[in-house]
Structures are given as C-alpha cells and as structure tokens.
C-alpha cells in the first residue's frame, strides 16, 4: 500500500503475503521440515470393525533392513488417558478393535519405503465380532446425547406447542431428508513430525489448533503441556478434520521416543478415511405447518446422526431451526446412534450445512404447496429478533441479501412451474435457499512490536489453515499501527507465541483479529505518548485526538507539516522497539445480542432429461457478514464454501462396506469432489454491513457460511428443473432417472 492508503488498508484485496513463498515451495508444511536423523513412521490399521487382536506377528517386519521398531499394543509405552479435550484416541494400549482403520501398530524405519514394506509384512489374527454399521437399521437404539450440542446448546428445545401448531396449520409439509457420510479431503494429509530434545517434545503438526494439539498430546503422554511445543506454519486445508488431534499425533511422539530419533508420520490418502473423523450420516425429519397466507404455525426439526461406540459427536442439524424463522411453535431435537465406526467430527459448517439441506428443502416444498414464491415465503416469516435466545440481532442484513441476490440472479424472470424452463434439450432449474452461520469468538492474545527501523512484528499463536490468516492479520496490524503492510511481519503457528483458539467455527478473524487490533493500537498509542510528552518532539504538547498515524509517522491532523516518524521517536529515546500485548476476549455483548451471519444462495442447474446428469451452471450468493478484512480472500472463502456445497449436493458420499466397515471409496478417484469443470462462474456479493457489537473489528466470520443452504438451493433448482424432489444426498443421476 502506498502512503495515504494506510487507514484504508482494511478490506483491500491485498494479495496473500505468503503467496510467493507458497508458489516457490518456500512455505514449509508439517511434513517438510529437514530434521537430522529423521526416521519414518507408517501405521498398520485394523481390517475388521469390531473384535480383538488375537495375535500379531511382527517377526518378518522386524527383519526388514532399516527397521527400527515395530510398535503394537504388546510393546507400546503406557499412555495416560484422554485429558486435554478433543476426541478419544486409540494409542495401542490394548488389543480391542473399535472400528475399521484403527491404528493397531506403528512401524518405524530409516526410510519411508522400508517402513511401508515392513508394515505390509505384519500378520494379524483377529477374534472378529459382528459390528453394527448401519444407522438406518438401528434407529431403535437412538439415544439422547449425553453431552451438549456444539457451542453449549441442549440437544432438545421447544417453544410453544408444536402439535397445536401443526393441527391448526392449513398446509403441512412433513418429510424425511438424509445426508451420507462425507470426508474432508484436504489436499495436505494429516502429518506429524515429532522431535524429542531431552524432555522437550517438538511437534510439527498439520493442525487447525496448535494449542489444542499441545494440550492433547501432553495429556496422552502424561507430560506438562509446557514440555510440548507445537508448530504449524502452513496448513493445506483442514475443514474440521484437523480441528482436533487424532491418534497418529501422540503415536508419532511415542514412536520417536521409542527409537530415540525424530519420527515423521504422514497419513496416506487412504488413511484419511476412518481414523481422522468424517461428517456423520444424518436422518432428519422436518415438519412445517403454515396458514394459507404462508405464516408458519409450526416448525419441527429432528435429527439423528451416528457416533462411535466410545465417544460422542453430535452433528447439530436442528440448531438453525431454533432461530432462522419467526414461528410461535418450534421443536428441535438431536439423537445419536452408536456404530462400530471411528468418531465423526466437525466438517465445514457441521450441522448448519447438513441441517440447512433439510430445512431449506422443506421450505421450498412449503412454498410450492402454498403457491408462494420461495423468497416471499421466507420474508413472511422473517425473524426480526432471535426468539430462541430472546435477544435482538447484533446486525442482520438478510432482507438485503435476498433482494440483492435475487436482482443480480434475475429471479423475477423465473417461471415457478417445474419443467417450464429449457435451454435446448436441457431442463433448466432455479433454486434458492437461506444461508446462516453463528458469529463465534474466543479469547486470543497477541504482542505487537514497533521496531527501531520503522518495521513491526506482530506475534500471535494461531495458524493459517489456508484461509489467509497471515494476510488479513497483516492488514489488521497495518491499520492499528499506522505502518505500511510491506513493513509488517506476522509470526504465527507456534505454541511459544501468545495463546489463541482453534481455527474452527469461522472464528479466527474475529478472535485473533481482535487481539492483533488491540495490541497494535496499544503499541501505537504508547509510542505516541512518548512523543507527546517529549519537549524535543515537534508534536510535544499536542492532544492525542489531534494526531493521525500514517505510513510510520505521526501527523498533526490540521497541520501535516508538524510530523515525526516512528523511527525518529524510537531513536531519540534510544529504544530498540516499543511493544504492547493484548488479551482480547468476548464480553457481555454475548448476553445482549444474538450474532449470526446471513445470506441468500441462488443456483441455476441444467439437467440432461434422458440421463439425469445435473450441472450447476450459475451461482449468485449475497451475504451480510459484517466487515470484510480483505475483499479478495473473503471472496475466495465464500467461493470455497459454495464449491464444497456443490460437492455435498451432487457428489460426495463415503461408501462403507456393510460387513467389515471398510470405506470402499477411500481415495480421490472414487470419492468425488468438484473439479474446475464442475464449478460454474460463482458470483459472491456482499451487503455493506456495520456491526458495532460482535467484536472490535466488526467481522462476523466467513469460513463456513458459504456451504450453508448450498445443497438445498441445488436440490430446489433440481426440483424446479425436473419436478423431482430428491431428499437424499447426493443428488446422483440414478435418483433422477
Ligand atoms: Mo470448522 S468444521 O469449524 O474447522
């Protein structure tokens, strides 16, 4: 940025500050650290879903040249349980097999190839038991979750009287919607490099949460978190699967200790399916009742999802139904079925993505039943407040989103009759849906240092999971410090830096951004106070409110010739730097306002009438997400979310063998995700939204809202094109024929 732009650096489409490093290979990912004497770990995985290891023969593996250890439950060091939060892990402490793909051994060798070969020679004999693998056949065993729905909500909630609301409705829609198991598929697999330096453990880990990884691994190993240093400088995507440490992370540390050498353990693509979480299968019932005029009288959303036999994860599908529409009678519930599979986990907008498919499809069905335009139906039930929490919105621009999106998309030209729009042989369908995601924020700390040479360093834990954290934090720091972006260095990704939350729940910009903003503002203010109190400064005796900070200098607002550079001030005081730290955390605003992002998704599909092939051919999304920190990365975040939603709607489906629980499409050839040819021009629009309540920067988070409502908008467009309502994802051609 050039002089004069400083105070407008926030929101600018700054290129990624780490872009050059990334395209030149200079950005080091967790499997790329050149560590001396590095050994390679490869895990052995169970091939059954339930039972015991009766015998495990490692003799042939141990004979392979270069093999340093074959670690199984027979010789693994003792672990210390599951302190430190996150998922329950399997770290070779017994012979019990809980799911297919469970790590049941680690082979360590001097080369990766030797470790792979040795791992293939380990012979395992199981006492196999009959696993429970099918949720639909086991709904009788569904139970009320013991824990809270993510972000501390009860599993069940109701307002008013749902039965009365349904009984008095003139029109009802009651349907079941299902979504399959889906896997995250980040380009970078999970990877851990574990290095012991005496009692100190260094972990280079592909994680969305360095501090959460540190605590978990320390808990499993029974050591102090202070003795674990986790580093994660670049992450090649997470989408939730890297939001908690899985079994292979402590296993890498245990293996490194056992062979007394650093160990690198990278999961192969096939190993990314099973032991590291997935989006669970869901079965959802939605009941809507409405008056003839389209006012909702009843809204019921009940979701059942799978969890493992030893841990609980709840896909919070029905949470959105609690706040998204005004309705006097609302009932929501979550149930779980235990299966002999790995524990599911967060996957991009967990609950909001899968749940909005059901709810927003049902709203479209209701619009057809009432013969009311789907946007108009949503406007007639517009929630002016969050009735569930009994709070006003901190800000809500959903009306503007509907309007802006509809106008850009050309919605008024839509003939609502199914099969009424064609392009040559193709059936054309237009569908829409509401998008929403909560605005989350957690405590975060940062230190800002203004250096004697006029540059600045900002240090904060956190991690850039590919979303642009380095870049937007550079902009936040530049704004706060009054220093150009090219003179700012952001240090992230190391637990020796100030503490920050997991990069999940779309909360990094709000949480870490607030701490960087406060630390930067405080450092600038300290420096300014030095000048104002210094008789040798031209600014001596001026009032702070009359000073502008720009381009590494202070100016008098009305007399810009009265100025002093940061360098001059620091030099005159003989200081190498001036620094300030900040601990930023949410305050009482959470009790006063309900905070959510909102948006409207508009999809156009073309369906080949004889073959049932669906192509998404156009997309317009309009969003109110508070302040944008960077117009370019924000656009990318939303586009990424929509692409993820296209995959969810049309392709993604993890197929599990019903006998042994093995995932049969565990690679990117068989598990389909959208490629460029599957993705149309996507137009992302933002409503100008100023939210003074959410956090000091007014940002609401953009990582996940893009995938919400997306699958429903496509399903609704497919209905419009074909007259066929598909309530079971993904919408593959067999379902349309
Ligand atoms: Mo996200 S599913 O909160 O990493």
mmCIF file of N, CA and C in Angstrom, residues 611-700:
data_model
loop_
_atom_site.group_PDB
_atom_site.id
_atom_site.type_symbol
_atom_site.label_atom_id
_atom_site.label_comp_id
_atom_site.label_asym_id
_atom_site.label_seq_id
_atom_site.Cartn_x
_atom_site.Cartn_y
_atom_site.Cartn_z
ATOM 1 N N UNK A 611 -30.588 -38.574 -19.241
ATOM 2 C CA UNK A 611 -29.544 -39.215 -18.433
ATOM 3 C C UNK A 611 -29.556 -38.772 -16.972
ATOM 4 N N UNK A 612 -30.259 -37.693 -16.679
ATOM 5 C CA UNK A 612 -30.337 -37.225 -15.298
ATOM 6 C C UNK A 612 -29.080 -36.542 -14.806
ATOM 7 N N UNK A 613 -28.185 -36.194 -15.717
ATOM 8 C CA UNK A 613 -26.955 -35.527 -15.292
ATOM 9 C C UNK A 613 -27.257 -34.075 -14.904
ATOM 10 N N UNK A 614 -26.793 -33.689 -13.713
ATOM 11 C CA UNK A 614 -27.024 -32.327 -13.214
ATOM 12 C C UNK A 614 -25.726 -31.535 -13.307
ATOM 13 N N UNK A 615 -25.804 -30.367 -13.905
ATOM 14 C CA UNK A 615 -24.660 -29.446 -13.883
ATOM 15 C C UNK A 615 -25.123 -28.151 -13.233
ATOM 16 N N UNK A 616 -24.328 -27.655 -12.309
ATOM 17 C CA UNK A 616 -24.605 -26.314 -11.777
ATOM 18 C C UNK A 616 -24.011 -25.337 -12.776
ATOM 19 N N UNK A 617 -24.840 -24.435 -13.298
ATOM 20 C CA UNK A 617 -24.356 -23.581 -14.391
ATOM 21 C C UNK A 617 -24.214 -22.115 -14.013
ATOM 22 N N UNK A 618 -24.750 -21.753 -12.862
ATOM 23 C CA UNK A 618 -24.641 -20.337 -12.480
ATOM 24 C C UNK A 618 -24.855 -20.255 -10.983
ATOM 25 N N UNK A 619 -24.193 -19.305 -10.337
ATOM 26 C CA UNK A 619 -24.379 -19.141 -8.893
ATOM 27 C C UNK A 619 -24.294 -17.670 -8.511
ATOM 28 N N UNK A 620 -25.250 -17.247 -7.741
ATOM 29 C CA UNK A 620 -25.149 -15.931 -7.115
ATOM 30 C C UNK A 620 -25.406 -16.124 -5.632
ATOM 31 N N UNK A 621 -24.510 -15.624 -4.805
ATOM 32 C CA UNK A 621 -24.710 -15.644 -3.356
ATOM 33 C C UNK A 621 -24.539 -14.240 -2.832
ATOM 34 N N UNK A 622 -25.430 -13.822 -1.946
ATOM 35 C CA UNK A 622 -25.316 -12.491 -1.340
ATOM 36 C C UNK A 622 -25.284 -12.664 0.168
ATOM 37 N N UNK A 623 -24.342 -11.988 0.811
ATOM 38 C CA UNK A 623 -24.083 -12.263 2.226
ATOM 39 C C UNK A 623 -23.916 -10.977 3.024
ATOM 40 N N UNK A 624 -24.381 -11.049 4.262
ATOM 41 C CA UNK A 624 -24.117 -9.985 5.221
ATOM 42 C C UNK A 624 -23.249 -10.568 6.321
ATOM 43 N N UNK A 625 -21.978 -10.298 6.268
ATOM 44 C CA UNK A 625 -21.023 -10.962 7.157
ATOM 45 C C UNK A 625 -20.190 -9.953 7.946
ATOM 46 N N UNK A 626 -20.762 -8.750 8.131
ATOM 47 C CA UNK A 626 -20.007 -7.733 8.852
ATOM 48 C C UNK A 626 -18.927 -7.144 7.969
ATOM 49 N N UNK A 627 -17.867 -6.694 8.616
ATOM 50 C CA UNK A 627 -16.783 -6.031 7.890
ATOM 51 C C UNK A 627 -15.884 -7.064 7.214
ATOM 52 N N UNK A 628 -15.479 -6.766 5.991
ATOM 53 C CA UNK A 628 -14.517 -7.622 5.303
ATOM 54 C C UNK A 628 -13.111 -7.124 5.595
ATOM 55 N N UNK A 629 -12.213 -8.033 5.941
ATOM 56 C CA UNK A 629 -10.829 -7.632 6.176
ATOM 57 C C UNK A 629 -10.041 -7.586 4.878
ATOM 58 N N UNK A 630 -10.465 -8.410 3.899
ATOM 59 C CA UNK A 630 -9.757 -8.458 2.624
ATOM 60 C C UNK A 630 -10.748 -8.942 1.565
ATOM 61 N N UNK A 631 -11.055 -8.083 0.635
ATOM 62 C CA UNK A 631 -12.101 -8.400 -0.342
ATOM 63 C C UNK A 631 -11.749 -9.639 -1.167
ATOM 64 N N UNK A 632 -10.453 -9.849 -1.401
ATOM 65 C CA UNK A 632 -10.063 -10.978 -2.251
ATOM 66 C C UNK A 632 -10.137 -12.303 -1.481
ATOM 67 N N UNK A 633 -9.556 -12.362 -0.293
ATOM 68 C CA UNK A 633 -9.610 -13.624 0.455
ATOM 69 C C UNK A 633 -11.042 -13.911 0.912
ATOM 70 N N UNK A 634 -11.812 -12.856 1.175
ATOM 71 C CA UNK A 634 -13.218 -13.064 1.564
ATOM 72 C C UNK A 634 -13.980 -13.714 0.420
ATOM 73 N N UNK A 635 -13.782 -13.190 -0.779
ATOM 74 C CA UNK A 635 -14.425 -13.792 -1.951
ATOM 75 C C UNK A 635 -14.014 -15.265 -2.087
ATOM 76 N N UNK A 636 -12.729 -15.536 -1.907
ATOM 77 C CA UNK A 636 -12.239 -16.913 -2.029
ATOM 78 C C UNK A 636 -12.875 -17.825 -0.988
ATOM 79 N N UNK A 637 -13.035 -17.311 0.223
ATOM 80 C CA UNK A 637 -13.651 -18.111 1.285
ATOM 81 C C UNK A 637 -15.074 -18.503 0.914
ATOM 82 N N UNK A 638 -15.832 -17.545 0.412
ATOM 83 C CA UNK A 638 -17.221 -17.824 0.056
ATOM 84 C C UNK A 638 -17.284 -18.761 -1.144
ATOM 85 N N UNK A 639 -16.447 -18.501 -2.144
ATOM 86 C CA UNK A 639 -16.422 -19.385 -3.319
ATOM 87 C C UNK A 639 -16.068 -20.803 -2.868
ATOM 88 N N UNK A 640 -15.073 -20.921 -1.998
ATOM 89 C CA UNK A 640 -14.679 -22.242 -1.498
ATOM 90 C C UNK A 640 -15.825 -22.947 -0.799
ATOM 91 N N UNK A 641 -16.578 -22.215 -0.005
ATOM 92 C CA UNK A 641 -17.718 -22.802 0.698
ATOM 93 C C UNK A 641 -18.780 -23.288 -0.277
ATOM 94 N N UNK A 642 -19.035 -22.496 -1.306
ATOM 95 C CA UNK A 642 -20.060 -22.866 -2.298
ATOM 96 C C UNK A 642 -19.602 -24.105 -3.077
ATOM 97 N N UNK A 643 -18.324 -24.139 -3.443
ATOM 98 C CA UNK A 643 -17.805 -25.316 -4.156
ATOM 99 C C UNK A 643 -17.953 -26.564 -3.274
ATOM 100 N N UNK A 644 -17.636 -26.405 -2.008
ATOM 101 C CA UNK A 644 -17.808 -27.511 -1.053
ATOM 102 C C UNK A 644 -19.276 -27.957 -1.032
ATOM 103 N N UNK A 645 -20.184 -26.992 -1.110
ATOM 104 C CA UNK A 645 -21.614 -27.303 -1.103
ATOM 105 C C UNK A 645 -22.070 -27.982 -2.389
ATOM 106 N N UNK A 646 -21.426 -27.635 -3.501
ATOM 107 C CA UNK A 646 -21.740 -28.317 -4.769
ATOM 108 C C UNK A 646 -21.350 -29.792 -4.647
ATOM 109 N N UNK A 647 -20.195 -30.041 -4.035
ATOM 110 C CA UNK A 647 -19.784 -31.428 -3.804
ATOM 111 C C UNK A 647 -20.785 -32.156 -2.929
ATOM 112 N N UNK A 648 -21.202 -31.495 -1.858
ATOM 113 C CA UNK A 648 -22.163 -32.096 -0.934
ATOM 114 C C UNK A 648 -23.475 -32.421 -1.656
ATOM 115 N N UNK A 649 -23.923 -31.515 -2.505
ATOM 116 C CA UNK A 649 -25.210 -31.696 -3.174
ATOM 117 C C UNK A 649 -25.165 -32.806 -4.221
ATOM 118 N N UNK A 650 -24.085 -32.877 -4.969
ATOM 119 C CA UNK A 650 -24.108 -33.708 -6.180
ATOM 120 C C UNK A 650 -23.168 -34.906 -6.171
ATOM 121 N N UNK A 651 -22.165 -34.935 -5.312
ATOM 122 C CA UNK A 651 -21.129 -35.953 -5.472
ATOM 123 C C UNK A 651 -20.742 -36.702 -4.211
ATOM 124 N N UNK A 652 -20.563 -35.999 -3.129
ATOM 125 C CA UNK A 652 -19.830 -36.596 -2.008
ATOM 126 C C UNK A 652 -20.645 -37.648 -1.265
ATOM 127 N N UNK A 653 -20.011 -38.777 -1.026
ATOM 128 C CA UNK A 653 -20.681 -39.904 -0.384
ATOM 129 C C UNK A 653 -19.618 -40.932 -0.034
ATOM 130 N N UNK A 654 -19.331 -41.081 1.234
ATOM 131 C CA UNK A 654 -18.387 -42.098 1.676
ATOM 132 C C UNK A 654 -19.137 -43.418 1.790
ATOM 133 N N UNK A 655 -18.679 -44.416 1.038
ATOM 134 C CA UNK A 655 -19.390 -45.702 0.980
ATOM 135 C C UNK A 655 -18.706 -46.698 1.913
ATOM 136 N N UNK A 656 -19.489 -47.256 2.819
ATOM 137 C CA UNK A 656 -18.936 -48.154 3.836
ATOM 138 C C UNK A 656 -19.412 -49.575 3.592
ATOM 139 N N UNK A 657 -18.464 -50.483 3.536
ATOM 140 C CA UNK A 657 -18.779 -51.898 3.362
ATOM 141 C C UNK A 657 -19.609 -52.375 4.558
ATOM 142 N N UNK A 658 -20.813 -52.932 4.306
ATOM 143 C CA UNK A 658 -21.718 -53.253 5.411
ATOM 144 C C UNK A 658 -21.264 -54.432 6.270
ATOM 145 N N UNK A 659 -20.248 -55.153 5.848
ATOM 146 C CA UNK A 659 -19.815 -56.317 6.635
ATOM 147 C C UNK A 659 -18.661 -55.994 7.560
ATOM 148 N N UNK A 660 -17.668 -55.278 7.049
ATOM 149 C CA UNK A 660 -16.471 -55.041 7.861
ATOM 150 C C UNK A 660 -16.194 -53.565 8.106
ATOM 151 N N UNK A 661 -17.084 -52.729 7.623
ATOM 152 C CA UNK A 661 -16.931 -51.314 7.926
ATOM 153 C C UNK A 661 -15.793 -50.633 7.207
ATOM 154 N N UNK A 662 -15.255 -51.266 6.186
ATOM 155 C CA UNK A 662 -14.162 -50.611 5.448
ATOM 156 C C UNK A 662 -14.748 -49.588 4.491
ATOM 157 N N UNK A 663 -14.049 -48.507 4.335
ATOM 158 C CA UNK A 663 -14.501 -47.477 3.402
ATOM 159 C C UNK A 663 -14.011 -47.894 2.026
ATOM 160 N N UNK A 664 -14.954 -48.091 1.106
ATOM 161 C CA UNK A 664 -14.572 -48.691 -0.165
ATOM 162 C C UNK A 664 -14.194 -47.653 -1.222
ATOM 163 N N UNK A 665 -14.503 -46.382 -0.965
ATOM 164 C CA UNK A 665 -14.092 -45.359 -1.943
ATOM 165 C C UNK A 665 -13.117 -44.369 -1.295
ATOM 166 N N UNK A 666 -12.102 -44.940 -0.649
ATOM 167 C CA UNK A 666 -11.186 -44.121 0.144
ATOM 168 C C UNK A 666 -10.056 -43.524 -0.688
ATOM 169 N N UNK A 667 -10.395 -42.829 -1.738
ATOM 170 C CA UNK A 667 -9.389 -42.074 -2.489
ATOM 171 C C UNK A 667 -10.093 -41.055 -3.376
ATOM 172 N N UNK A 668 -9.324 -40.160 -3.951
ATOM 173 C CA UNK A 668 -9.931 -39.059 -4.697
ATOM 174 C C UNK A 668 -10.393 -39.467 -6.099
ATOM 175 N N UNK A 669 -10.097 -40.707 -6.498
ATOM 176 C CA UNK A 669 -10.647 -41.197 -7.757
ATOM 177 C C UNK A 669 -12.083 -41.663 -7.558
ATOM 178 N N UNK A 670 -12.359 -42.238 -6.400
ATOM 179 C CA UNK A 670 -13.683 -42.820 -6.159
ATOM 180 C C UNK A 670 -14.562 -41.944 -5.278
ATOM 181 N N UNK A 671 -13.963 -41.150 -4.429
ATOM 182 C CA UNK A 671 -14.728 -40.180 -3.636
ATOM 183 C C UNK A 671 -14.694 -38.885 -4.443
ATOM 184 N N UNK A 672 -15.837 -38.522 -4.979
ATOM 185 C CA UNK A 672 -15.831 -37.412 -5.927
ATOM 186 C C UNK A 672 -16.014 -36.069 -5.229
ATOM 187 N N UNK A 673 -15.138 -35.155 -5.563
ATOM 188 C CA UNK A 673 -15.294 -33.756 -5.156
ATOM 189 C C UNK A 673 -15.309 -32.924 -6.439
ATOM 190 N N UNK A 674 -15.871 -31.737 -6.380
ATOM 191 C CA UNK A 674 -15.934 -30.942 -7.602
ATOM 192 C C UNK A 674 -14.538 -30.576 -8.116
ATOM 193 N N UNK A 675 -14.382 -30.647 -9.422
ATOM 194 C CA UNK A 675 -13.176 -30.136 -10.068
ATOM 195 C C UNK A 675 -13.585 -28.876 -10.832
ATOM 196 N N UNK A 676 -12.625 -28.222 -11.449
ATOM 197 C CA UNK A 676 -12.945 -26.959 -12.115
ATOM 198 C C UNK A 676 -14.102 -27.104 -13.096
ATOM 199 N N UNK A 677 -14.158 -28.229 -13.816
ATOM 200 C CA UNK A 677 -15.199 -28.416 -14.826
ATOM 201 C C UNK A 677 -16.587 -28.534 -14.197
ATOM 202 N N UNK A 678 -16.648 -28.807 -12.902
ATOM 203 C CA UNK A 678 -17.938 -28.932 -12.215
ATOM 204 C C UNK A 678 -18.416 -27.618 -11.616
ATOM 205 N N UNK A 679 -17.579 -26.606 -11.694
ATOM 206 C CA UNK A 679 -17.871 -25.363 -10.968
ATOM 207 C C UNK A 679 -18.132 -24.237 -11.964
ATOM 208 N N UNK A 680 -19.297 -23.629 -11.879
ATOM 209 C CA UNK A 680 -19.628 -22.546 -12.803
ATOM 210 C C UNK A 680 -19.024 -21.235 -12.327
ATOM 211 N N UNK A 681 -19.319 -20.173 -13.066
ATOM 212 C CA UNK A 681 -18.973 -18.840 -12.576
ATOM 213 C C UNK A 681 -19.765 -18.613 -11.292
ATOM 214 N N UNK A 682 -19.069 -18.272 -10.249
ATOM 215 C CA UNK A 682 -19.724 -18.041 -8.962
ATOM 216 C C UNK A 682 -19.613 -16.563 -8.648
ATOM 217 N N UNK A 683 -20.746 -15.954 -8.426
ATOM 218 C CA UNK A 683 -20.731 -14.527 -8.124
ATOM 219 C C UNK A 683 -21.069 -14.329 -6.651
ATOM 220 N N UNK A 684 -20.133 -13.755 -5.924
ATOM 221 C CA UNK A 684 -20.301 -13.516 -4.492
ATOM 222 C C UNK A 684 -20.515 -12.021 -4.278
ATOM 223 N N UNK A 685 -21.605 -11.680 -3.638
ATOM 224 C CA UNK A 685 -21.921 -10.270 -3.361
ATOM 225 C C UNK A 685 -21.983 -10.067 -1.855
ATOM 226 N N UNK A 686 -21.526 -8.916 -1.431
ATOM 227 C CA UNK A 686 -21.586 -8.609 -0.006
ATOM 228 C C UNK A 686 -22.470 -7.392 0.230
ATOM 229 N N UNK A 687 -23.338 -7.519 1.220
ATOM 230 C CA UNK A 687 -24.110 -6.367 1.670
ATOM 231 C C UNK A 687 -23.214 -5.587 2.625
ATOM 232 N N UNK A 688 -23.183 -4.288 2.455
ATOM 233 C CA UNK A 688 -22.370 -3.456 3.337
ATOM 234 C C UNK A 688 -22.991 -3.497 4.728
ATOM 235 N N UNK A 689 -22.274 -4.064 5.669
ATOM 236 C CA UNK A 689 -22.870 -4.276 6.990
ATOM 237 C C UNK A 689 -21.911 -3.802 8.076
ATOM 238 N N UNK A 690 -22.395 -2.941 8.951
ATOM 239 C CA UNK A 690 -21.566 -2.443 10.057
ATOM 240 C C UNK A 690 -22.145 -2.975 11.349
ATOM 241 N N UNK A 691 -21.412 -3.823 12.001
ATOM 242 C CA UNK A 691 -21.888 -4.408 13.249
ATOM 243 C C UNK A 691 -20.998 -3.912 14.385
ATOM 244 N N UNK A 692 -21.505 -3.009 15.219
ATOM 245 C CA UNK A 692 -20.650 -2.436 16.268
ATOM 246 C C UNK A 692 -20.543 -3.341 17.497
ATOM 247 N N UNK A 693 -21.221 -4.464 17.504
ATOM 248 C CA UNK A 693 -21.313 -5.259 18.735
ATOM 249 C C UNK A 693 -20.467 -6.528 18.748
ATOM 250 N N UNK A 694 -20.284 -7.161 17.576
ATOM 251 C CA UNK A 694 -19.702 -8.506 17.579
ATOM 252 C C UNK A 694 -18.289 -8.573 18.155
ATOM 253 N N UNK A 695 -17.456 -7.612 17.796
ATOM 254 C CA UNK A 695 -16.053 -7.586 18.235
ATOM 255 C C UNK A 695 -15.471 -6.269 17.768
ATOM 256 N N UNK A 696 -14.261 -5.909 18.225
ATOM 257 C CA UNK A 696 -13.736 -4.581 17.890
ATOM 258 C C UNK A 696 -13.616 -4.311 16.389
ATOM 259 N N UNK A 697 -13.461 -5.355 15.586
ATOM 260 C CA UNK A 697 -13.310 -5.148 14.150
ATOM 261 C C UNK A 697 -14.631 -5.191 13.402
ATOM 262 N N UNK A 698 -15.665 -5.716 14.036
ATOM 263 C CA UNK A 698 -16.955 -5.814 13.349
ATOM 264 C C UNK A 698 -17.001 -6.910 12.297
ATOM 265 N N UNK A 699 -16.153 -7.946 12.445
ATOM 266 C CA UNK A 699 -16.165 -9.050 11.474
ATOM 267 C C UNK A 699 -17.020 -10.185 12.024
ATOM 268 N N UNK A 700 -17.678 -10.890 11.106
ATOM 269 C CA UNK A 700 -18.570 -11.964 11.561
ATOM 270 C C UNK A 700 -18.091 -13.370 11.208
#
